[in-house]
Amino acid sequence: MHAFIRKNIVGPKKAEMLLFYVTHPVKEIRGYGEFVERIVGDAEELWNTYGSESCLNSYKEYKGFLQGRSKATFIRFKNLRELSPSIPASVIYQILGIRRMSQNGRYINRKTTHELI
């Protein structure tokens, strides 16, 4: 089980899959995983319960990432898979019909997800 941390109370409530788009410097989808749940709450309580599932190495690093926020969102997922080859931005933009990817992510339907991966 893994967890992706958001600084704010945002993220999918219902989903099947998460695609991981790496913004800098590569601009490509590098992997995907199966969505489990979104948990919103007190930042310290979430760290104590789910922090070991994140890629952060310490509570200090986590607090620095949150930049003083008292609430956070943990998006839990399983079966993380790395794509090889990864999917470059040009292909993503063409399939989605966009010019650039939003920093907050993007929701896409099952059909589009299957076109991408």
mmCIF file of C-alpha atoms in Angstrom:
data_model
loop_
_atom_site.group_PDB
_atom_site.id
_atom_site.type_symbol
_atom_site.label_atom_id
_atom_site.label_comp_id
_atom_site.label_asym_id
_atom_site.label_seq_id
_atom_site.Cartn_x
_atom_site.Cartn_y
_atom_site.Cartn_z
ATOM 1 C CA MET A 1 0.000 0.000 0.000
ATOM 2 C CA HIS A 2 1.231 3.494 -0.847
ATOM 3 C CA ALA A 3 -0.015 7.008 -0.141
ATOM 4 C CA PHE A 4 0.175 10.211 -2.160
ATOM 5 C CA ILE A 5 -0.039 13.326 0.021
ATOM 6 C CA ARG A 6 -1.824 16.534 -0.934
ATOM 7 C CA LYS A 7 -1.302 19.810 0.949
ATOM 8 C CA ASN A 8 -4.965 20.680 0.743
ATOM 9 C CA ILE A 9 -8.294 18.926 1.033
ATOM 10 C CA VAL A 10 -8.509 17.943 -2.606
ATOM 11 C CA GLY A 11 -8.400 14.701 -4.469
ATOM 12 C CA PRO A 12 -10.637 12.047 -5.896
ATOM 13 C CA LYS A 13 -13.370 10.611 -3.702
ATOM 14 C CA LYS A 14 -14.098 7.845 -6.185
ATOM 15 C CA ALA A 15 -11.678 6.507 -8.757
ATOM 16 C CA GLU A 16 -10.344 3.259 -10.102
ATOM 17 C CA MET A 17 -6.854 4.196 -11.159
ATOM 18 C CA LEU A 18 -4.289 6.934 -10.554
ATOM 19 C CA LEU A 19 -1.864 7.928 -13.287
ATOM 20 C CA PHE A 20 1.382 9.524 -12.132
ATOM 21 C CA TYR A 21 2.449 12.433 -14.325
ATOM 22 C CA VAL A 22 5.965 13.708 -13.631
ATOM 23 C CA THR A 23 6.007 17.429 -14.355
ATOM 24 C CA HIS A 24 9.640 18.432 -14.200
ATOM 25 C CA PRO A 25 11.816 17.996 -16.125
ATOM 26 C CA VAL A 26 10.362 15.101 -18.128
ATOM 27 C CA LYS A 27 6.624 15.860 -18.547
ATOM 28 C CA GLU A 28 5.386 12.312 -18.920
ATOM 29 C CA ILE A 29 3.272 9.650 -17.266
ATOM 30 C CA ARG A 30 5.700 7.332 -15.518
ATOM 31 C CA GLY A 31 3.348 4.967 -13.716
ATOM 32 C CA TYR A 32 -0.054 4.082 -12.368
ATOM 33 C CA GLY A 33 -1.716 2.409 -9.402
ATOM 34 C CA GLU A 34 -5.117 1.241 -8.187
ATOM 35 C CA PHE A 35 -7.036 3.814 -6.120
ATOM 36 C CA VAL A 36 -8.009 2.610 -2.637
ATOM 37 C CA GLU A 37 -9.325 5.651 -0.758
ATOM 38 C CA ARG A 38 -8.977 9.354 0.015
ATOM 39 C CA ILE A 39 -8.565 10.326 3.661
ATOM 40 C CA VAL A 40 -8.774 13.953 4.803
ATOM 41 C CA GLY A 41 -7.986 15.099 8.309
ATOM 42 C CA ASP A 42 -5.585 16.355 10.911
ATOM 43 C CA ALA A 43 -2.081 16.356 9.429
ATOM 44 C CA GLU A 44 -0.357 14.877 12.482
ATOM 45 C CA GLU A 45 -2.907 12.071 12.912
ATOM 46 C CA LEU A 46 -2.681 11.176 9.226
ATOM 47 C CA TRP A 47 1.113 11.035 9.390
ATOM 48 C CA ASN A 48 1.025 8.807 12.465
ATOM 49 C CA THR A 49 -1.375 6.404 10.768
ATOM 50 C CA TYR A 50 -0.299 6.458 7.103
ATOM 51 C CA GLY A 51 3.064 8.234 6.936
ATOM 52 C CA SER A 52 4.958 4.981 6.414
ATOM 53 C CA GLU A 53 3.030 4.508 3.135
ATOM 54 C CA SER A 54 4.365 7.771 1.695
ATOM 55 C CA CYS A 55 7.678 8.424 -0.040
ATOM 56 C CA LEU A 56 8.637 10.993 2.616
ATOM 57 C CA ASN A 57 11.416 9.923 4.955
ATOM 58 C CA SER A 58 10.490 11.730 8.167
ATOM 59 C CA TYR A 59 7.865 13.740 10.006
ATOM 60 C CA LYS A 60 10.134 16.778 9.640
ATOM 61 C CA GLU A 61 10.158 16.376 5.845
ATOM 62 C CA TYR A 62 6.353 15.938 5.897
ATOM 63 C CA LYS A 63 5.834 19.117 7.949
ATOM 64 C CA GLY A 64 8.096 21.016 5.554
ATOM 65 C CA PHE A 65 6.060 19.745 2.621
ATOM 66 C CA LEU A 66 2.789 20.882 4.258
ATOM 67 C CA GLN A 67 4.192 24.403 4.807
ATOM 68 C CA GLY A 68 2.375 24.942 8.119
ATOM 69 C CA ARG A 69 -0.991 23.501 7.116
ATOM 70 C CA SER A 70 -2.843 21.655 9.874
ATOM 71 C CA LYS A 71 -4.955 19.501 7.520
ATOM 72 C CA ALA A 72 -3.857 17.197 4.728
ATOM 73 C CA THR A 73 -5.156 14.602 2.308
ATOM 74 C CA PHE A 74 -3.742 11.115 1.906
ATOM 75 C CA ILE A 75 -4.704 9.340 -1.301
ATOM 76 C CA ARG A 76 -4.028 5.673 -0.771
ATOM 77 C CA PHE A 77 -3.333 3.287 -3.639
ATOM 78 C CA LYS A 78 -1.918 -0.145 -4.288
ATOM 79 C CA ASN A 79 -0.161 -2.076 -7.048
ATOM 80 C CA LEU A 80 2.064 0.767 -8.207
ATOM 81 C CA ARG A 81 3.432 -0.031 -11.653
ATOM 82 C CA GLU A 82 6.080 1.789 -13.614
ATOM 83 C CA LEU A 83 5.363 2.285 -17.304
ATOM 84 C CA SER A 84 8.065 1.300 -19.737
ATOM 85 C CA PRO A 85 8.182 3.152 -21.966
ATOM 86 C CA SER A 86 6.664 6.158 -20.238
ATOM 87 C CA ILE A 87 4.027 8.274 -21.999
ATOM 88 C CA PRO A 88 5.370 11.651 -23.192
ATOM 89 C CA ALA A 89 3.454 14.913 -22.869
ATOM 90 C CA SER A 90 2.923 15.207 -26.634
ATOM 91 C CA VAL A 91 0.912 11.958 -26.678
ATOM 92 C CA ILE A 92 -1.026 12.925 -23.541
ATOM 93 C CA TYR A 93 -1.896 16.361 -24.910
ATOM 94 C CA GLN A 94 -3.030 14.878 -28.215
ATOM 95 C CA ILE A 95 -5.301 12.262 -26.625
ATOM 96 C CA LEU A 96 -6.738 14.701 -24.058
ATOM 97 C CA GLY A 97 -6.979 17.604 -26.505
ATOM 98 C CA ILE A 98 -5.117 20.018 -24.198
ATOM 99 C CA ARG A 99 -2.065 22.280 -24.454
ATOM 100 C CA ARG A 100 -0.611 21.661 -20.987
ATOM 101 C CA MET A 101 -1.270 19.625 -17.876
ATOM 102 C CA SER A 102 -2.747 21.335 -14.833
ATOM 103 C CA GLN A 103 -0.550 21.233 -11.722
ATOM 104 C CA ASN A 104 -3.534 19.926 -9.765
ATOM 105 C CA GLY A 105 -3.964 16.928 -12.035
ATOM 106 C CA ARG A 106 -6.846 16.019 -14.267
ATOM 107 C CA TYR A 107 -9.766 13.615 -14.121
ATOM 108 C CA ILE A 108 -10.235 11.359 -17.126
ATOM 109 C CA ASN A 109 -12.678 8.574 -17.880
ATOM 110 C CA ARG A 110 -11.928 4.861 -18.200
ATOM 111 C CA LYS A 111 -11.875 4.926 -22.018
ATOM 112 C CA THR A 112 -9.275 7.706 -22.130
ATOM 113 C CA THR A 113 -7.186 5.971 -19.474
ATOM 114 C CA HIS A 114 -7.069 2.826 -21.588
ATOM 115 C CA GLU A 115 -6.070 4.873 -24.644
ATOM 116 C CA LEU A 116 -3.133 6.244 -22.667
ATOM 117 C CA ILE A 117 -1.853 3.055 -21.091
#
